[in-house]
Coordinates of N, CA and C in Angstrom, one line a residue:
X1 N 22.2 80.3 60.9 CA 21.0 81.1 60.9 C 20.0 80.6 59.8
X2 N 20.5 80.1 58.7 CA 19.6 79.6 57.6 C 18.8 78.4 58.1
X3 N 19.3 77.7 59.0 CA 18.5 76.5 59.5 C 17.3 77.1 60.3
X4 N 17.5 78.2 61.0 CA 16.4 78.7 61.8 C 15.4 79.4 60.9
X5 N 15.8 79.8 59.7 CA 14.9 80.5 58.8 C 13.7 79.7 58.4
X6 N 13.8 78.4 58.4 CA 12.7 77.6 57.9 C 11.5 77.7 58.8
X7 N 11.6 78.1 60.0 CA 10.5 78.2 60.9 C 10.3 79.7 61.4
X8 N 11.5 80.3 61.7 CA 11.4 81.6 62.3 C 11.4 82.8 61.3
X9 N 10.3 82.8 60.6 CA 10.1 83.8 59.5 C 8.6 84.0 59.3
X10 N 8.2 85.0 58.6 CA 6.8 85.1 58.2 C 6.0 86.0 59.1
X11 N 4.7 85.7 59.1 CA 3.6 86.6 59.6 C 3.9 87.1 61.0
X12 N 3.9 86.2 62.0 CA 3.9 86.7 63.4 C 5.3 86.7 64.0
X13 N 6.3 86.2 63.4 CA 7.6 86.2 64.0 C 8.7 86.1 62.9
X14 N 8.9 87.2 62.2 CA 9.8 87.3 61.1 C 11.3 87.5 61.6
X15 N 11.7 86.7 62.5 CA 13.1 86.9 63.1 C 14.2 86.8 62.0
X16 N 14.0 85.9 61.0 CA 15.0 85.8 60.0 C 15.2 87.1 59.3
X17 N 14.0 87.7 58.9 CA 14.1 88.9 58.1 C 14.7 90.1 58.9
X18 N 14.4 90.1 60.2 CA 14.9 91.2 61.1 C 16.4 90.9 61.3
X19 N 16.8 89.7 61.6 CA 18.2 89.4 61.9 C 19.1 89.6 60.7
X20 N 18.6 89.1 59.5 CA 19.5 89.2 58.4 C 19.8 90.6 57.9
X21 N 18.9 91.5 58.2 CA 19.1 92.9 57.9 C 19.7 93.8 59.0
X22 N 20.0 93.1 60.1 CA 20.6 93.8 61.3 C 22.1 93.8 61.1
X23 N 22.8 94.6 62.0 CA 24.3 94.6 62.0 C 24.8 93.2 62.3
X24 N 24.2 92.5 63.2 CA 24.6 91.1 63.5 C 24.5 90.3 62.2
X25 N 23.4 90.3 61.5 CA 23.2 89.5 60.3 C 24.1 89.9 59.2
X26 N 24.3 91.2 59.0 CA 25.2 91.6 57.9 C 26.7 91.2 58.2
X27 N 27.1 91.3 59.5 CA 28.5 90.9 59.8 C 28.6 89.4 59.6
X28 N 27.6 88.6 60.0 CA 27.7 87.2 59.7 C 27.9 86.9 58.3
X29 N 27.1 87.6 57.4 CA 27.2 87.3 56.0 C 28.6 87.8 55.4
X30 N 29.1 88.9 55.9 CA 30.4 89.4 55.4 C 31.5 88.5 55.9
X31 N 31.3 87.9 57.1 CA 32.3 87.0 57.6 C 32.3 85.7 56.8
X32 N 31.2 85.2 56.5 CA 31.0 84.0 55.7 C 31.6 84.1 54.3
X33 N 31.4 85.4 53.7 CA 31.9 85.6 52.4 C 33.3 86.0 52.3
X34 N 34.0 86.1 53.5 CA 35.4 86.4 53.5 C 35.7 87.9 53.4
X35 N 34.7 88.7 53.5 CA 34.9 90.2 53.4 C 35.6 90.7 54.6
X36 N 35.2 90.2 55.8 CA 35.8 90.5 57.1 C 36.5 89.3 57.6
X37 N 37.5 89.4 58.5 CA 38.3 88.3 58.9 C 37.5 87.2 59.6
X38 N 38.0 86.0 59.6 CA 37.3 84.9 60.3 C 37.1 85.1 61.8
X39 N 38.1 85.8 62.4 CA 38.1 86.0 63.8 C 37.1 87.2 64.2
X40 N 36.6 87.9 63.2 CA 35.7 89.0 63.6 C 34.4 88.5 64.1
X41 N 33.8 89.3 65.0 CA 32.5 88.9 65.5 C 31.4 89.0 64.5
X42 N 30.6 87.9 64.4 CA 29.5 87.9 63.5 C 28.4 87.0 64.1
X43 N 27.7 87.5 65.1 CA 26.8 86.7 65.9 C 25.7 86.1 65.0
X44 N 25.3 84.8 65.3 CA 24.2 84.1 64.7 C 23.0 84.0 65.6
X45 N 21.9 83.5 65.1 CA 20.8 83.2 66.0 C 21.2 82.3 67.2
X46 N 22.1 81.3 66.9 CA 22.5 80.4 67.9 C 23.3 81.1 68.9
X47 N 24.1 82.1 68.6 CA 25.0 82.7 69.5 C 24.2 83.4 70.6
X48 N 23.1 84.0 70.3 CA 22.3 84.7 71.2 C 21.2 83.9 71.9
X49 N 20.6 82.9 71.2 CA 19.4 82.2 71.7 C 19.6 80.7 71.9
X50 N 20.8 80.2 71.6 CA 21.0 78.8 71.9 C 22.3 78.6 72.6
X51 N 22.5 79.3 73.7 CA 23.7 79.2 74.5 C 23.9 77.8 74.9
X52 N 25.1 77.3 74.7 CA 25.5 75.9 75.0 C 24.6 74.9 74.3
X53 N 24.1 75.2 73.2 CA 23.3 74.3 72.4 C 21.9 74.1 72.9
X54 N 21.4 74.9 73.8 CA 20.1 74.7 74.4 C 19.0 75.4 73.5
X55 N 18.1 74.6 72.9 CA 17.1 75.2 72.0 C 15.8 75.6 72.7
X56 N 15.9 75.9 74.0 CA 14.7 76.5 74.6 C 14.3 77.8 74.0
X57 N 15.4 78.6 73.6 CA 15.2 79.9 73.0 C 14.2 80.8 73.9
X58 N 14.5 80.8 75.2 CA 13.7 81.6 76.1 C 14.2 83.0 76.1
X59 N 13.3 84.0 76.3 CA 13.7 85.4 76.4 C 12.9 86.0 77.6
X60 N 13.4 87.1 78.1 CA 12.7 87.7 79.3 C 11.3 88.0 79.0
X61 N 11.0 88.5 77.8 CA 9.6 89.0 77.5 C 8.7 87.9 77.0
X62 N 9.3 86.7 76.6 CA 8.5 85.7 76.1 C 8.0 86.0 74.7
X63 N 7.2 85.1 74.2 CA 6.8 85.2 72.8 C 5.9 86.4 72.5
X64 N 5.0 86.7 73.4 CA 4.0 87.7 73.1 C 4.3 89.1 73.8
X65 N 5.4 89.1 74.5 CA 5.8 90.4 75.2 C 4.7 90.9 76.2
X66 N 4.2 89.9 76.9 CA 3.4 90.3 78.1 C 3.9 89.5 79.2
X67 N 3.9 90.1 80.4 CA 4.5 89.4 81.6 C 3.8 89.9 82.9
X68 N 4.1 89.2 83.9 CA 3.8 89.6 85.3 C 5.0 89.6 86.1
X69 N 5.1 90.4 87.2 CA 4.0 91.3 87.7 C 3.8 92.5 86.8
X70 N 2.7 93.2 87.2 CA 2.4 94.5 86.5 C 3.5 95.5 86.7
X71 N 3.7 96.4 85.8 CA 4.7 97.5 86.0 C 4.2 98.5 87.0
X72 N 5.2 99.3 87.6 CA 4.8 100.3 88.5 C 4.1 101.5 87.9
X73 N 4.5 101.8 86.6 CA 3.9 102.9 85.9 C 2.4 102.6 85.7
X74 N 1.5 103.5 86.3 CA 0.1 103.2 86.3 C -0.6 103.1 84.9
X75 N -0.1 104.0 83.9 CA -0.6 103.9 82.6 C -0.3 102.6 81.9
X76 N 1.0 102.2 82.0 CA 1.4 101.0 81.4 C 0.7 99.8 82.0
X77 N 0.5 99.8 83.4 CA -0.1 98.7 84.0 C -1.6 98.6 83.5
X78 N -2.3 99.7 83.3 CA -3.6 99.7 82.8 C -3.6 99.2 81.4
X79 N -2.7 99.6 80.6 CA -2.6 99.1 79.2 C -2.3 97.6 79.1
X80 N -1.4 97.1 79.9 CA -1.1 95.7 79.9 C -2.3 94.9 80.4
X81 N -3.0 95.4 81.4 CA -4.2 94.7 81.9 C -5.2 94.6 80.8
X82 N -5.4 95.6 80.0 CA -6.3 95.5 78.9 C -5.9 94.5 77.9
X83 N -4.6 94.4 77.6 CA -4.1 93.4 76.7 C -4.3 92.0 77.2
X84 N -4.0 91.8 78.5 CA -4.2 90.5 79.2 C -5.6 90.1 79.2
X85 N -6.5 91.1 79.3 CA -8.0 90.8 79.3 C -8.4 90.3 77.9
X86 N -7.8 91.0 76.9 CA -8.2 90.6 75.5 C -7.5 89.3 75.1
X87 N -6.5 88.9 75.8 CA -5.9 87.5 75.7 C -6.7 86.5 76.5
X88 N -7.6 86.9 77.3 CA -8.4 86.0 78.1 C -7.8 85.4 79.3
X89 N -6.7 86.0 79.7 CA -6.0 85.4 80.9 C -6.4 86.2 82.2
X90 N -7.0 87.4 82.0 CA -7.5 88.1 83.2 C -9.0 88.4 82.9
X91 N -9.8 88.3 83.9 CA -11.2 88.6 83.8 C -11.5 90.1 83.9
X92 N -12.7 90.6 83.7 CA -12.9 92.1 83.8 C -12.5 92.7 85.1
X93 N -12.4 91.9 86.2 CA -12.0 92.5 87.5 C -10.5 92.3 87.7
X94 N -9.8 91.8 86.7 CA -8.4 91.6 86.8 C -7.9 90.4 87.5
X95 N -8.8 89.4 87.6 CA -8.4 88.1 88.3 C -8.0 87.1 87.2
X96 N -7.1 86.2 87.6 CA -6.7 85.2 86.6 C -7.9 84.3 86.2
X97 N -7.8 83.8 84.9 CA -8.8 82.9 84.4 C -8.2 81.6 84.1
X98 N -9.0 80.6 83.8 CA -8.4 79.2 83.5 C -7.4 79.3 82.3
X99 N -7.6 80.2 81.4 CA -6.7 80.3 80.3 C -5.2 80.6 80.7
X100 N -5.1 81.3 81.9 CA -3.7 81.5 82.4 C -3.0 80.2 82.6
X101 N -3.7 79.2 83.0 CA -3.1 77.9 83.3 C -2.5 77.3 82.0
X102 N -3.2 77.6 80.9 CA -2.7 77.2 79.6 C -1.4 77.9 79.2
X103 N -1.4 79.2 79.5 CA -0.2 80.0 79.2 C 1.0 79.5 80.1
X104 N 0.7 79.2 81.3 CA 1.7 78.7 82.2 C 2.3 77.3 81.7
X105 N 1.4 76.5 81.3 CA 1.8 75.2 80.8 C 2.7 75.3 79.5
X106 N 2.3 76.2 78.6 CA 3.1 76.4 77.4 C 4.4 77.2 77.6
X107 N 4.5 77.9 78.8 CA 5.7 78.6 79.2 C 6.1 79.6 78.1
X108 N 5.1 80.4 77.6 CA 5.4 81.4 76.6 C 5.5 82.8 77.2
X109 N 5.4 82.9 78.5 CA 5.4 84.2 79.2 C 6.1 84.0 80.5
X110 N 6.8 85.1 81.0 CA 7.4 85.1 82.3 C 6.4 85.7 83.3
X111 N 6.1 84.9 84.3 CA 5.0 85.2 85.2 C 5.4 85.6 86.5
X112 N 6.7 85.7 86.8 CA 7.3 86.2 88.0 C 8.5 87.1 87.7
X113 N 8.8 88.1 88.6 CA 9.9 88.9 88.4 C 11.2 88.1 88.4
X114 N 11.3 87.1 89.2 CA 12.5 86.2 89.2 C 12.7 85.6 87.9
X115 N 11.7 85.0 87.2 CA 11.8 84.4 85.9 C 12.3 85.4 84.9
X116 N 11.7 86.6 84.9 CA 12.1 87.6 84.0 C 13.6 88.1 84.2
X117 N 14.0 88.3 85.4 CA 15.3 88.7 85.7 C 16.3 87.6 85.3
X118 N 16.0 86.4 85.5 CA 16.9 85.3 85.1 C 17.2 85.3 83.6
X119 N 16.1 85.4 82.8 CA 16.3 85.4 81.4 C 17.0 86.7 80.9
X120 N 16.7 87.9 81.5 CA 17.3 89.1 81.1 C 18.8 89.0 81.4
X121 N 19.2 88.5 82.6 CA 20.6 88.4 83.0 C 21.3 87.4 82.1
X122 N 20.7 86.4 81.7 CA 21.3 85.4 80.8 C 21.6 86.1 79.4
X123 N 20.7 86.9 78.9 CA 20.9 87.6 77.7 C 22.0 88.7 77.8
X124 N 22.0 89.4 79.0 CA 23.1 90.4 79.2 C 24.5 89.7 79.2
X125 N 24.5 88.6 79.8 CA 25.8 87.9 79.8 C 26.3 87.5 78.4
X126 N 25.3 87.1 77.6 CA 25.6 86.7 76.2 C 26.1 88.0 75.4
X127 N 25.3 89.1 75.6 CA 25.7 90.3 74.9 C 27.1 90.8 75.3
X128 N 27.4 90.6 76.6 CA 28.7 91.0 77.2 C 29.9 90.3 76.6
X129 N 29.7 89.3 75.8 CA 30.8 88.6 75.1 C 31.4 89.5 74.1
X130 N 30.6 90.4 73.5 CA 31.0 91.3 72.5 C 30.9 92.8 72.9
X131 N 29.9 93.1 73.7 CA 29.6 94.5 74.0 C 29.8 94.8 75.5
X132 N 29.9 96.1 75.9 CA 30.0 96.4 77.3 C 28.7 96.2 77.9
X133 N 28.7 96.1 79.3 CA 27.5 95.9 80.0 C 26.5 97.0 79.9
X134 N 27.1 98.3 79.9 CA 26.2 99.4 79.8 C 25.5 99.5 78.4
X135 N 26.3 99.2 77.3 CA 25.7 99.2 76.0 C 24.6 98.2 75.9
X136 N 24.8 97.0 76.4 CA 23.9 95.9 76.3 C 22.6 96.2 77.1
X137 N 22.7 96.8 78.3 CA 21.6 97.2 79.1 C 20.8 98.3 78.3
X138 N 21.4 99.2 77.8 CA 20.7 100.3 77.1 C 20.0 99.8 75.8
X139 N 20.6 98.9 75.1 CA 19.9 98.4 73.9 C 18.7 97.5 74.3
X140 N 18.8 96.7 75.3 CA 17.6 95.9 75.8 C 16.6 96.8 76.3
X141 N 17.0 97.9 77.0 CA 16.0 98.9 77.5 C 15.2 99.5 76.4
X142 N 15.8 99.7 75.2 CA 15.1 100.2 74.1 C 13.9 99.3 73.7
X143 N 14.2 98.0 73.8 CA 13.1 97.1 73.5 C 12.0 97.2 74.5
X144 N 12.4 97.3 75.8 CA 11.3 97.5 76.9 C 10.5 98.7 76.6
X145 N 11.2 99.8 76.3 CA 10.5 101.1 76.0 C 9.5 100.9 74.8
X146 N 10.0 100.2 73.8 CA 9.1 100.0 72.6 C 7.9 99.2 72.9
X147 N 8.0 98.2 73.8 CA 6.9 97.4 74.2 C 5.9 98.3 74.9
X148 N 6.4 99.2 75.8 CA 5.5 100.1 76.5 C 4.7 101.0 75.6
X149 N 5.4 101.6 74.6 CA 4.8 102.4 73.6 C 3.8 101.7 72.8
X150 N 4.1 100.5 72.3 CA 3.2 99.7 71.5 C 2.0 99.2 72.3
X151 N 2.2 98.9 73.6 CA 1.1 98.5 74.4 C 0.0 99.6 74.5
X152 N 0.5 100.9 74.5 CA -0.4 102.0 74.7 C -1.3 102.1 73.4
X153 N -0.8 101.9 72.2 CA -1.6 101.9 71.0 C -2.5 100.7 71.0
X154 N -2.0 99.5 71.4 CA -2.8 98.3 71.3 C -3.9 98.4 72.3
X155 N -3.7 98.9 73.5 CA -4.8 98.9 74.5 C -5.9 99.8 74.0
X156 N -5.6 101.0 73.4 CA -6.6 101.9 72.9 C -7.5 101.2 71.9
X157 N -6.8 100.4 71.0 CA -7.6 99.7 70.0 C -8.5 98.7 70.6
X158 N -8.0 98.0 71.6 CA -8.8 96.9 72.2 C -10.1 97.6 72.9
X159 N -9.8 98.7 73.6 CA -10.9 99.4 74.3 C -12.0 99.9 73.3
X160 N -11.5 100.3 72.1 CA -12.5 100.8 71.1 C -13.4 99.7 70.7
X161 N -12.9 98.5 70.4 CA -13.7 97.4 70.0 C -14.6 96.9 71.2
X162 N -14.0 96.9 72.4 CA -14.8 96.5 73.6 C -16.0 97.5 73.7
X163 N -15.7 98.8 73.4 CA -16.8 99.8 73.5 C -17.9 99.5 72.5
X164 N -17.6 99.0 71.4 CA -18.6 98.7 70.4 C -19.5 97.5 70.9
X165 N -18.9 96.5 71.6 CA -19.7 95.5 72.2 C -20.6 96.1 73.3
X166 N -20.0 96.9 74.1 CA -20.8 97.5 75.3 C -22.0 98.3 74.8
X167 N -21.8 99.0 73.7 CA -22.9 99.9 73.2 C -23.8 99.2 72.3
X168 N -23.6 97.9 72.1 CA -24.5 97.1 71.2 C -24.4 97.4 69.8
X169 N -23.3 98.1 69.4 CA -23.0 98.4 68.0 C -22.5 97.2 67.2
X170 N -21.7 96.4 68.0 CA -21.1 95.2 67.4 C -21.5 94.0 68.2
X171 N -22.0 93.0 67.6 CA -22.4 91.8 68.3 C -21.2 91.0 68.9
X172 N -21.1 90.8 70.2 CA -20.0 90.1 70.8 C -20.3 88.6 70.5
X173 N -19.3 87.9 69.9 CA -19.5 86.4 69.6 C -19.8 85.7 70.9
X174 N -20.7 84.7 70.8 CA -21.1 83.9 72.0 C -20.0 83.2 72.6
X175 N -19.0 82.9 71.8 CA -17.8 82.1 72.4 C -16.9 83.0 73.3
X176 N -17.1 84.3 73.3 CA -16.3 85.2 74.1 C -16.8 85.2 75.5
X177 N -16.0 84.8 76.5 CA -16.5 84.6 77.8 C -16.6 86.0 78.5
X178 N -15.9 87.0 78.0 CA -15.8 88.3 78.7 C -16.1 89.4 77.7
X179 N -16.4 90.6 78.2 CA -16.7 91.7 77.3 C -15.5 92.4 76.6
X180 N -14.6 91.6 76.1 CA -13.4 92.1 75.4 C -13.3 91.3 74.1
X181 N -12.7 91.9 73.1 CA -12.4 91.1 71.9 C -11.4 90.0 72.3
X182 N -11.5 88.9 71.7 CA -10.6 87.7 72.0 C -9.5 87.7 70.9
X183 N -8.3 88.1 71.3 CA -7.1 88.1 70.4 C -6.7 86.7 69.9
X184 N -7.1 85.7 70.6 CA -6.8 84.3 70.2 C -7.7 83.8 69.2
X185 N -8.7 84.5 68.7 CA -9.5 84.0 67.6 C -8.8 84.1 66.3
X186 N -7.7 84.9 66.3 CA -6.8 85.0 65.1 C -7.7 85.3 63.9
X187 N -7.5 84.6 62.8 CA -8.1 84.9 61.5 C -9.6 84.6 61.5
X188 N -10.1 83.9 62.6 CA -11.5 83.6 62.7 C -12.3 84.8 63.3
X189 N -11.7 85.9 63.5 CA -12.4 87.1 64.0 C -13.5 87.4 63.0
X190 N -14.7 87.7 63.5 CA -15.9 87.7 62.6 C -16.2 88.9 61.8
X191 N -15.5 90.1 62.1 CA -15.8 91.3 61.4 C -14.5 91.9 61.0
X192 N -14.6 92.9 60.1 CA -13.4 93.6 59.6 C -12.7 94.3 60.7
X193 N -13.4 95.0 61.6 CA -12.7 95.8 62.6 C -12.0 94.8 63.6
X194 N -12.6 93.7 63.8 CA -12.0 92.7 64.7 C -10.8 92.0 64.0
X195 N -10.9 91.8 62.7 CA -9.7 91.3 61.9 C -8.6 92.3 62.0
X196 N -8.9 93.6 61.9 CA -7.8 94.6 61.9 C -7.1 94.6 63.3
X197 N -7.9 94.4 64.3 CA -7.3 94.3 65.7 C -6.4 93.1 65.8
X198 N -6.8 92.0 65.3 CA -6.0 90.8 65.3 C -4.7 91.0 64.6
X199 N -4.7 91.6 63.4 CA -3.5 91.9 62.6 C -2.6 92.8 63.4
X200 N -3.2 93.9 64.0 CA -2.4 94.8 64.8 C -1.7 94.1 65.9
X201 N -2.3 93.2 66.5 CA -1.7 92.5 67.6 C -0.6 91.5 67.2
X202 N -1.0 90.6 66.3 CA -0.1 89.4 66.1 C 0.9 89.7 64.9
X203 N 0.6 90.7 64.1 CA 1.6 91.0 63.1 C 2.4 92.3 63.4
X204 N 1.7 93.4 63.6 CA 2.4 94.6 63.7 C 3.0 94.9 65.1
X205 N 2.3 94.5 66.1 CA 2.9 94.7 67.4 C 4.1 93.8 67.6
X206 N 4.0 92.6 67.1 CA 5.1 91.6 67.2 C 6.4 92.2 66.5
X207 N 6.1 92.8 65.3 CA 7.3 93.3 64.5 C 7.9 94.5 65.2
X208 N 7.0 95.3 65.9 CA 7.5 96.5 66.5 C 8.6 96.1 67.6
X209 N 8.2 95.2 68.5 CA 9.2 95.0 69.6 C 10.2 94.0 69.2
X210 N 9.9 93.0 68.3 CA 10.9 92.0 67.9 C 12.0 92.7 67.0
X211 N 11.6 93.6 66.2 CA 12.5 94.4 65.3 C 13.5 95.2 66.2
X212 N 13.0 95.7 67.3 CA 13.8 96.5 68.2 C 14.8 95.6 68.9
X213 N 14.4 94.5 69.4 CA 15.3 93.6 70.1 C 16.3 92.9 69.2
X214 N 16.0 92.8 67.9 CA 16.9 92.2 67.0 C 17.8 93.3 66.3
X215 N 17.8 94.5 66.8 CA 18.7 95.5 66.3 C 18.4 96.0 64.9
X216 N 17.1 96.0 64.5 CA 16.7 96.4 63.2 C 15.7 97.5 63.3
X217 N 16.1 98.8 63.6 CA 15.2 99.9 63.8 C 14.3 100.2 62.6
X218 N 14.8 100.0 61.4 CA 14.0 100.3 60.3 C 12.8 99.3 60.2
X219 N 13.1 98.1 60.5 CA 12.0 97.1 60.5 C 11.0 97.4 61.5
X220 N 11.5 97.7 62.8 CA 10.6 98.0 63.9 C 9.7 99.2 63.6
X221 N 10.3 100.2 62.9 CA 9.5 101.4 62.6 C 8.5 101.2 61.5
X222 N 8.9 100.8 60.3 CA 8.1 100.8 59.1 C 7.2 99.6 59.0
X223 N 7.7 98.4 59.5 CA 6.8 97.2 59.4 C 6.1 96.9 60.7
X224 N 6.4 97.7 61.7 CA 5.8 97.5 63.0 C 5.0 98.7 63.5
X225 N 5.8 99.7 64.1 CA 5.2 100.9 64.7 C 4.3 101.7 63.8
X226 N 4.8 102.0 62.6 CA 4.0 102.7 61.6 C 2.7 102.0 61.3
X227 N 2.8 100.7 61.1 CA 1.6 99.9 60.8 C 0.6 99.9 61.9
X228 N 1.1 99.9 63.2 CA 0.2 99.9 64.3 C -0.5 101.3 64.4
X229 N 0.1 102.3 64.0 CA -0.5 103.6 63.9 C -1.6 103.6 62.9
X230 N -1.4 103.0 61.8 CA -2.4 102.9 60.7 C -3.5 102.1 61.1
X231 N -3.2 100.9 61.8 CA -4.3 100.1 62.3 C -5.2 100.8 63.2
X232 N -4.6 101.6 64.2 CA -5.4 102.3 65.2 C -6.3 103.4 64.5
X233 N -5.7 104.0 63.5 CA -6.5 105.0 62.8 C -7.7 104.4 62.1
X234 N -7.5 103.2 61.5 CA -8.6 102.6 60.8 C -9.6 102.1 61.7
X235 N -9.2 101.5 62.9 CA -10.1 101.0 63.9 C -11.0 102.2 64.4
X236 N -10.3 103.3 64.7 CA -11.1 104.5 65.2 C -12.1 104.9 64.2
X237 N -11.7 105.0 62.9 CA -12.6 105.5 61.8 C -13.8 104.5 61.6
X238 N -13.5 103.2 61.6 CA -14.5 102.2 61.5 C -15.5 102.3 62.6
X239 N -15.0 102.4 63.9 CA -15.8 102.5 65.0 C -16.8 103.7 65.0
X240 N -16.2 104.9 64.6 CA -17.0 106.1 64.5 C -18.1 105.9 63.4
X241 N -17.8 105.3 62.3 CA -18.7 105.1 61.2 C -19.8 104.1 61.7
X242 N -19.4 103.0 62.4 CA -20.4 102.1 62.9 C -21.3 102.7 63.9
X243 N -20.7 103.6 64.7 CA -21.6 104.3 65.7 C -22.6 105.2 65.0
X244 N -22.2 105.9 64.0 CA -23.1 106.8 63.3 C -24.3 106.0 62.6
X245 N -23.9 104.9 62.0 CA -24.9 104.0 61.4 C -25.8 103.4 62.4
X246 N -25.3 103.1 63.6 CA -26.1 102.5 64.6 C -27.2 103.5 65.1
X247 N -26.7 104.8 65.3 CA -27.7 105.8 65.7 C -28.8 106.1 64.7
X248 N -28.5 105.9 63.4 CA -29.5 106.0 62.4 C -30.4 104.8 62.2
X249 N -30.0 103.7 62.9 CA -30.8 102.5 62.8 C -30.5 101.7 61.6
X250 N -29.3 102.0 61.0 CA -29.0 101.3 59.7 C -28.4 99.9 60.0

């Protein structure tokens, strides 16, 4: 795992921090230190993500935890559509954009149900080496549920910023092709409220669902979900203040 740490840590994907504080990571350390027997289970990053030495490290949800097809739940489908629009892969009418071709080429998202099922079944088979099938499915379902909840917060924040553009309160950068904030601007987002949206997406949303899938609920809660709630509160307050100032002509 220490070899993975050199890259898989930090701002947008702190897998090392989440793994090392999880039951898997703690058991690996205890096993290496001789506290528990050599034959005891102590899964490493490679155990779960590099089956048979394959460094593709693919997962069902992909890097950004967005996928196709859309979910049957109408609220979640609307939330995910908003996020995909802010990522620039869907236009305002919900049609694919040229940026979707870039996502396909990079292979960072599962874009068919078959692709998603294949990666989920591969992970279930890996988990089943130590855990029962029911336990593995329930734990992975927790990650799915956390993504759904995080998407609801994220979508509201995106819609608030998009509303500022629509009302003429916030100038939409000319580089944005559509009337949504562009989450791929990263740290080049031009205003404080857009910067907060970027951090909410690439830091706190990532930690929310990644912490859950890595079996580290404390990390998922306090470094992810709680921070998303604070981000959304700040974005709401900033938007309200900007709206009041705009009405006064300030």
